[in-house]
Amino acid sequence: MIHVYLDDLRPCPSGFTLAKDVNECVLLLEEFEVDILSLDHDLGWTSAQTGMDVVLWLLQKRKFPKTIYIHTSSRAACIAMYQMLYTAKPEGTSVYPNRIPDELLIQVAQGTYPKEAQ
């Protein structure tokens, strides 16, 4: 099981796999079981795709990670992504309209993240 961090600019947290664009993120979601997914919305000036495209893919494929964070700095995009995910998520999936908490980032980096989630 892996943790995926979708972002074109921010540094990838330790213990996460970086996806710099929608295609990379979708490939990881297709190929691996994803525990934690953290989504940015805006993915660079030259990209027509955004984190919303990943949300739409998740909804279409009904393939949800256990936990989803939305770490975008765009408040409007965060609300839209959160509302779409929250209303469609299956039982057992958690969605948060904020960045990953520091305590959780430390646990993942140190390898002390709860074993039942890995």
Coordinates of N, CA, C and O in Angstrom, one line a residue:
M1 N 0.9 -1.2 0.0 CA 0.0 0.0 0.0 C 0.9 1.2 0.0 O 1.9 1.3 0.7
I2 N 0.5 2.2 -0.8 CA 1.3 3.5 -0.9 C 0.5 4.7 -0.5 O -0.7 4.6 -0.4
H3 N 1.2 5.8 -0.3 CA 0.6 7.1 -0.1 C 1.0 8.0 -1.3 O 2.2 8.0 -1.7
V4 N 0.0 8.7 -1.8 CA 0.3 9.5 -3.0 C 0.1 11.0 -2.8 O -0.9 11.4 -2.1
Y5 N 1.0 11.8 -3.3 CA 0.9 13.3 -3.1 C 0.9 13.9 -4.5 O 1.9 13.9 -5.2
L6 N -0.2 14.5 -4.9 CA -0.3 15.1 -6.2 C 0.0 16.6 -6.0 O -0.7 17.4 -5.4
D7 N 1.1 17.0 -6.7 CA 1.5 18.5 -6.6 C 2.6 18.7 -7.6 O 3.5 17.9 -7.8
D8 N 2.6 19.9 -8.2 CA 3.6 20.2 -9.2 C 4.7 21.1 -8.6 O 5.8 21.2 -9.2
L9 N 4.5 21.7 -7.4 CA 5.5 22.6 -6.9 C 6.0 22.2 -5.5 O 7.2 22.3 -5.2
R10 N 5.0 21.9 -4.6 CA 5.4 21.6 -3.2 C 6.3 20.4 -3.1 O 6.1 19.4 -3.9
P11 N 7.2 20.4 -2.1 CA 8.0 19.2 -1.9 C 7.1 18.0 -1.4 O 6.2 18.2 -0.6
C12 N 7.5 16.8 -1.9 CA 6.7 15.6 -1.5 C 7.1 15.2 -0.1 O 8.3 15.1 0.2
P13 N 6.2 15.0 0.8 CA 6.5 14.5 2.1 C 7.2 13.2 2.1 O 6.9 12.3 1.2
S14 N 8.0 12.9 3.1 CA 8.7 11.6 3.2 C 7.7 10.5 3.4 O 6.7 10.7 4.2
G15 N 7.9 9.4 2.7 CA 6.9 8.3 2.8 C 5.8 8.3 1.8 O 5.0 7.4 1.8
F16 N 5.8 9.4 1.0 CA 4.7 9.5 0.0 C 5.4 9.4 -1.4 O 6.6 9.6 -1.6
T17 N 4.6 9.0 -2.4 CA 5.0 8.9 -3.8 C 4.5 10.1 -4.5 O 3.3 10.4 -4.4
L18 N 5.4 10.9 -5.1 CA 5.0 12.1 -5.8 C 4.3 11.8 -7.2 O 4.9 11.1 -8.0
A19 N 3.2 12.5 -7.4 CA 2.6 12.5 -8.8 C 2.6 14.0 -9.1 O 2.0 14.8 -8.4
K20 N 3.3 14.4 -10.2 CA 3.4 15.8 -10.6 C 2.2 16.2 -11.5 O 2.1 17.4 -11.8
D21 N 1.5 15.2 -12.0 CA 0.4 15.6 -12.9 C -0.7 14.6 -12.8 O -0.6 13.5 -12.1
V22 N -1.9 14.8 -13.4 CA -3.0 14.0 -13.3 C -2.7 12.6 -13.8 O -3.1 11.6 -13.2
N23 N -2.0 12.5 -15.0 CA -1.7 11.2 -15.5 C -0.9 10.3 -14.6 O -1.2 9.1 -14.5
E24 N 0.1 10.9 -14.0 CA 0.9 10.1 -13.0 C 0.1 9.7 -11.8 O 0.2 8.5 -11.4
C25 N -0.8 10.5 -11.3 CA -1.7 10.2 -10.2 C -2.6 9.1 -10.5 O -2.8 8.1 -9.8
V26 N -3.3 9.2 -11.7 CA -4.2 8.1 -12.1 C -3.5 6.8 -12.3 O -4.0 5.7 -11.9
L27 N -2.3 6.8 -12.9 CA -1.5 5.6 -13.1 C -1.2 4.9 -11.7 O -1.4 3.7 -11.6
L28 N -0.8 5.7 -10.7 CA -0.6 5.2 -9.4 C -1.9 4.6 -8.8 O -1.8 3.6 -8.1
L29 N -3.0 5.3 -8.9 CA -4.2 4.8 -8.4 C -4.7 3.5 -9.1 O -5.3 2.7 -8.5
E30 N -4.4 3.4 -10.4 CA -4.7 2.2 -11.1 C -3.8 1.0 -10.7 O -4.3 -0.1 -10.6
E31 N -2.6 1.3 -10.5 CA -1.6 0.2 -10.3 C -1.4 -0.2 -8.8 O -0.9 -1.3 -8.6
F32 N -1.7 0.6 -7.9 CA -1.4 0.3 -6.5 C -2.6 0.6 -5.6 O -3.5 1.3 -6.0
E33 N -2.6 -0.1 -4.5 CA -3.6 0.2 -3.5 C -3.1 1.5 -2.7 O -2.0 1.5 -2.2
V34 N -3.9 2.5 -2.7 CA -3.5 3.8 -2.1 C -4.2 4.0 -0.8 O -5.4 3.9 -0.7
D35 N -3.4 4.2 0.2 CA -4.0 4.5 1.6 C -4.3 5.9 1.7 O -5.5 6.3 2.0
I36 N -3.3 6.8 1.6 CA -3.5 8.3 1.8 C -3.3 8.9 0.4 O -2.2 8.7 -0.2
L37 N -4.2 9.7 0.0 CA -4.1 10.5 -1.2 C -4.2 12.0 -0.8 O -5.2 12.4 -0.2
S38 N -3.3 12.8 -1.2 CA -3.4 14.2 -1.0 C -3.3 15.0 -2.3 O -2.4 14.8 -3.1
L39 N -4.3 15.8 -2.5 CA -4.6 16.4 -3.8 C -4.4 17.9 -3.8 O -4.9 18.7 -3.0
D40 N -3.6 18.4 -4.8 CA -3.5 19.8 -5.1 C -4.6 20.0 -6.2 O -5.0 19.1 -6.9
H41 N -4.9 21.3 -6.5 CA -5.8 21.6 -7.6 C -5.1 22.1 -8.8 O -5.1 21.5 -9.8
D42 N -4.4 23.2 -8.6 CA -3.7 23.8 -9.8 C -2.4 23.1 -10.0 O -1.6 23.0 -9.0
L43 N -2.2 22.7 -11.2 CA -1.0 21.9 -11.5 C -0.1 22.5 -12.5 O 0.4 21.8 -13.4
G44 N 0.1 23.8 -12.4 CA 1.1 24.5 -13.3 C 0.4 25.3 -14.4 O -0.8 25.0 -14.7
W45 N 1.1 26.2 -14.9 CA 0.6 27.1 -15.9 C 0.3 26.5 -17.2 O -0.6 26.9 -17.9
T46 N 1.0 25.4 -17.5 CA 0.9 24.8 -18.8 C -0.1 23.6 -18.8 O -0.4 23.1 -19.8
S47 N -0.6 23.2 -17.6 CA -1.5 22.0 -17.5 C -2.9 22.5 -17.6 O -3.4 23.3 -16.9
A48 N -3.6 21.8 -18.5 CA -5.1 22.0 -18.6 C -5.8 21.2 -17.6 O -7.0 21.5 -17.3
Q49 N -5.1 20.2 -17.0 CA -5.8 19.3 -16.0 C -5.5 19.8 -14.6 O -4.5 20.5 -14.4
T50 N -6.4 19.4 -13.7 CA -6.3 19.9 -12.3 C -6.6 18.7 -11.4 O -7.0 17.6 -11.9
G51 N -6.4 18.9 -10.1 CA -6.8 17.9 -9.2 C -8.3 17.5 -9.3 O -8.6 16.4 -8.9
M52 N -9.1 18.3 -9.8 CA -10.5 18.0 -10.0 C -10.6 16.9 -11.0 O -11.6 16.0 -10.9
D53 N -9.7 16.8 -11.9 CA -9.8 15.6 -12.9 C -9.5 14.3 -12.2 O -10.1 13.3 -12.5
V54 N -8.7 14.3 -11.1 CA -8.5 13.1 -10.3 C -9.8 12.8 -9.6 O -10.2 11.6 -9.5
V55 N -10.4 13.8 -9.0 CA -11.7 13.6 -8.3 C -12.7 13.0 -9.2 O -13.3 12.0 -8.9
L56 N -12.8 13.5 -10.4 CA -13.8 12.9 -11.4 C -13.4 11.5 -11.7 O -14.3 10.7 -11.9
W57 N -12.1 11.2 -11.9 CA -11.7 9.8 -12.1 C -12.1 8.9 -11.0 O -12.6 7.8 -11.2
L58 N -11.9 9.3 -9.8 CA -12.2 8.5 -8.6 C -13.7 8.3 -8.6 O -14.2 7.1 -8.3
L59 N -14.5 9.3 -8.9 CA -16.0 9.1 -8.9 C -16.4 8.2 -10.0 O -17.3 7.3 -9.8
Q60 N -15.8 8.3 -11.2 CA -16.2 7.5 -12.3 C -15.8 6.0 -12.1 O -16.6 5.1 -12.4
K61 N -14.6 5.8 -11.6 CA -14.1 4.4 -11.4 C -14.5 3.8 -10.1 O -14.4 2.6 -9.9
R62 N -15.0 4.6 -9.2 CA -15.4 4.2 -7.8 C -14.3 3.5 -7.1 O -14.4 2.4 -6.5
K63 N -13.1 4.1 -7.3 CA -11.9 3.5 -6.7 C -11.3 4.6 -5.7 O -10.7 5.5 -6.1
F64 N -11.6 4.4 -4.4 CA -11.3 5.4 -3.5 C -10.2 4.9 -2.5 O -10.3 3.8 -2.0
P65 N -9.2 5.8 -2.2 CA -8.3 5.5 -1.2 C -9.0 5.5 0.2 O -10.1 6.0 0.3
K66 N -8.3 5.1 1.2 CA -8.8 5.1 2.5 C -9.0 6.5 3.0 O -10.0 6.8 3.7
T67 N -8.0 7.4 2.8 CA -8.1 8.7 3.3 C -7.7 9.7 2.2 O -6.7 9.4 1.5
I68 N -8.4 10.8 2.0 CA -8.1 11.8 1.0 C -8.0 13.2 1.7 O -8.9 13.6 2.4
Y69 N -6.9 13.9 1.4 CA -6.7 15.2 1.9 C -6.7 16.1 0.7 O -6.2 15.7 -0.4
I70 N -7.2 17.3 0.8 CA -7.1 18.3 -0.3 C -6.3 19.5 0.2 O -6.7 20.3 1.1
H71 N -5.1 19.6 -0.3 CA -4.1 20.6 0.2 C -4.0 21.8 -0.7 O -3.0 22.6 -0.5
T72 N -4.9 22.0 -1.6 CA -4.8 23.1 -2.5 C -4.9 24.4 -1.8 O -5.6 24.5 -0.8
S73 N -4.3 25.5 -2.3 CA -4.4 26.8 -1.7 C -5.6 27.5 -2.3 O -6.0 28.6 -1.8
S74 N -6.3 27.0 -3.3 CA -7.5 27.6 -3.9 C -8.7 27.1 -3.1 O -9.1 26.0 -3.1
R75 N -9.2 28.1 -2.3 CA -10.4 27.8 -1.4 C -11.6 27.3 -2.2 O -12.2 26.3 -1.8
A76 N -11.9 27.9 -3.3 CA -13.1 27.6 -4.1 C -12.9 26.1 -4.6 O -13.8 25.3 -4.6
A77 N -11.7 25.8 -5.1 CA -11.5 24.5 -5.7 C -11.5 23.5 -4.5 O -12.0 22.4 -4.7
C78 N -11.0 23.8 -3.4 CA -11.0 22.9 -2.3 C -12.4 22.5 -1.9 O -12.8 21.3 -1.7
I79 N -13.3 23.5 -1.8 CA -14.7 23.3 -1.4 C -15.4 22.4 -2.5 O -16.1 21.5 -2.1
A80 N -15.2 22.7 -3.7 CA -15.8 21.9 -4.8 C -15.3 20.5 -4.8 O -16.1 19.6 -4.9
M81 N -14.0 20.3 -4.7 CA -13.5 18.9 -4.7 C -14.0 18.2 -3.4 O -14.4 17.0 -3.5
Y82 N -14.0 18.8 -2.3 CA -14.4 18.2 -1.1 C -15.9 17.8 -1.1 O -16.2 16.6 -0.8
Q83 N -16.7 18.7 -1.6 CA -18.2 18.4 -1.7 C -18.4 17.2 -2.6 O -19.2 16.3 -2.3
M84 N -17.7 17.1 -3.8 CA -17.9 16.0 -4.7 C -17.5 14.7 -4.1 O -18.2 13.7 -4.2
L85 N -16.3 14.7 -3.4 CA -15.8 13.5 -2.8 C -16.7 13.1 -1.6 O -17.0 11.9 -1.5
Y86 N -17.0 14.0 -0.8 CA -17.7 13.7 0.4 C -19.1 13.1 0.1 O -19.5 12.1 0.8
T87 N -19.8 13.6 -0.8 CA -21.1 13.1 -1.1 C -21.1 11.7 -1.8 O -22.1 10.9 -1.8
A88 N -20.0 11.3 -2.4 CA -19.9 10.1 -3.2 C -19.0 9.0 -2.5 O -19.0 7.9 -3.0
K89 N -18.3 9.4 -1.5 CA -17.4 8.4 -0.9 C -18.1 7.2 -0.3 O -19.1 7.3 0.3
P90 N -17.4 6.1 -0.4 CA -18.0 4.9 0.3 C -17.7 4.9 1.8 O -16.8 5.6 2.2
E91 N -18.4 4.1 2.5 CA -18.1 3.9 3.9 C -16.7 3.4 4.1 O -16.2 2.6 3.3
G92 N -16.0 4.0 5.0 CA -14.6 3.6 5.2 C -13.6 4.5 4.6 O -12.4 4.4 4.8
T93 N -14.1 5.5 3.8 CA -13.2 6.5 3.2 C -13.4 7.8 3.9 O -14.6 8.2 4.1
S94 N -12.3 8.5 4.3 CA -12.4 9.8 5.0 C -11.9 10.8 4.0 O -10.9 10.6 3.3
V95 N -12.5 12.0 4.0 CA -12.1 13.1 3.2 C -12.0 14.4 4.1 O -12.8 14.7 4.9
Y96 N -10.9 15.1 3.9 CA -10.6 16.3 4.7 C -10.2 17.4 3.8 O -9.4 17.3 2.9
P97 N -10.8 18.6 4.0 CA -10.6 19.8 3.2 C -9.4 20.6 3.7 O -9.5 21.8 3.8
N98 N -8.3 19.9 4.0 CA -7.1 20.6 4.5 C -5.9 19.7 4.2 O -6.0 18.6 3.8
R99 N -4.7 20.3 4.5 CA -3.5 19.6 4.3 C -3.4 18.5 5.3 O -4.1 18.5 6.3
I100 N -2.4 17.6 5.1 CA -2.2 16.5 6.0 C -1.6 17.0 7.3 O -0.7 17.8 7.3
P101 N -2.2 16.6 8.5 CA -1.7 17.1 9.7 C -0.2 16.7 9.9 O 0.2 15.6 9.5
D102 N 0.6 17.6 10.6 CA 2.0 17.4 10.8 C 2.2 16.1 11.6 O 3.2 15.3 11.3
E103 N 1.4 15.8 12.6 CA 1.6 14.5 13.3 C 1.5 13.3 12.4 O 2.3 12.4 12.6
L104 N 0.6 13.3 11.5 CA 0.5 12.2 10.6 C 1.7 12.1 9.6 O 2.2 11.0 9.3
L105 N 2.1 13.3 9.1 CA 3.3 13.3 8.3 C 4.5 12.7 9.0 O 5.3 12.0 8.4
I106 N 4.7 13.0 10.3 CA 5.8 12.5 11.0 C 5.7 11.0 11.2 O 6.6 10.3 11.0
Q107 N 4.5 10.5 11.5 CA 4.3 9.1 11.6 C 4.6 8.3 10.3 O 5.3 7.3 10.3
V108 N 4.2 8.9 9.2 CA 4.4 8.2 7.9 C 5.9 8.2 7.6 O 6.5 7.2 7.3
A109 N 6.6 9.4 7.9 CA 8.0 9.5 7.6 C 8.8 8.6 8.5 O 9.9 8.0 8.1
Q110 N 8.4 8.4 9.7 CA 9.2 7.6 10.7 C 8.8 6.1 10.6 O 9.3 5.2 11.3
G111 N 7.8 5.8 9.8 CA 7.3 4.4 9.6 C 6.5 3.9 10.8 O 6.4 2.7 11.0
T112 N 5.9 4.8 11.6 CA 5.1 4.5 12.7 C 3.6 4.7 12.5 O 2.8 4.5 13.4
Y113 N 3.3 4.9 11.2 CA 1.9 5.1 10.9 C 1.2 3.7 11.2 O 1.8 2.7 10.9
P114 N 0.0 3.7 11.7 CA -0.7 2.5 12.2 C -0.6 1.4 11.1 O -0.9 1.6 10.0
K115 N -0.1 0.2 11.6 CA 0.1 -0.9 10.7 C -1.2 -1.4 10.0 O -1.2 -1.9 8.9
E116 N -2.4 -1.3 10.7 CA -3.6 -1.8 10.1 C -4.0 -0.9 8.9 O -4.7 -1.3 8.0
A117 N -3.4 0.3 8.8 CA -3.7 1.1 7.6 C -2.7 0.8 6.5 O -2.9 1.3 5.4
Q118 N -1.6 0.1 6.8 CA -0.6 -0.1 5.7 C -0.8 -1.4 5.0 O -1.4 -2.3 5.4

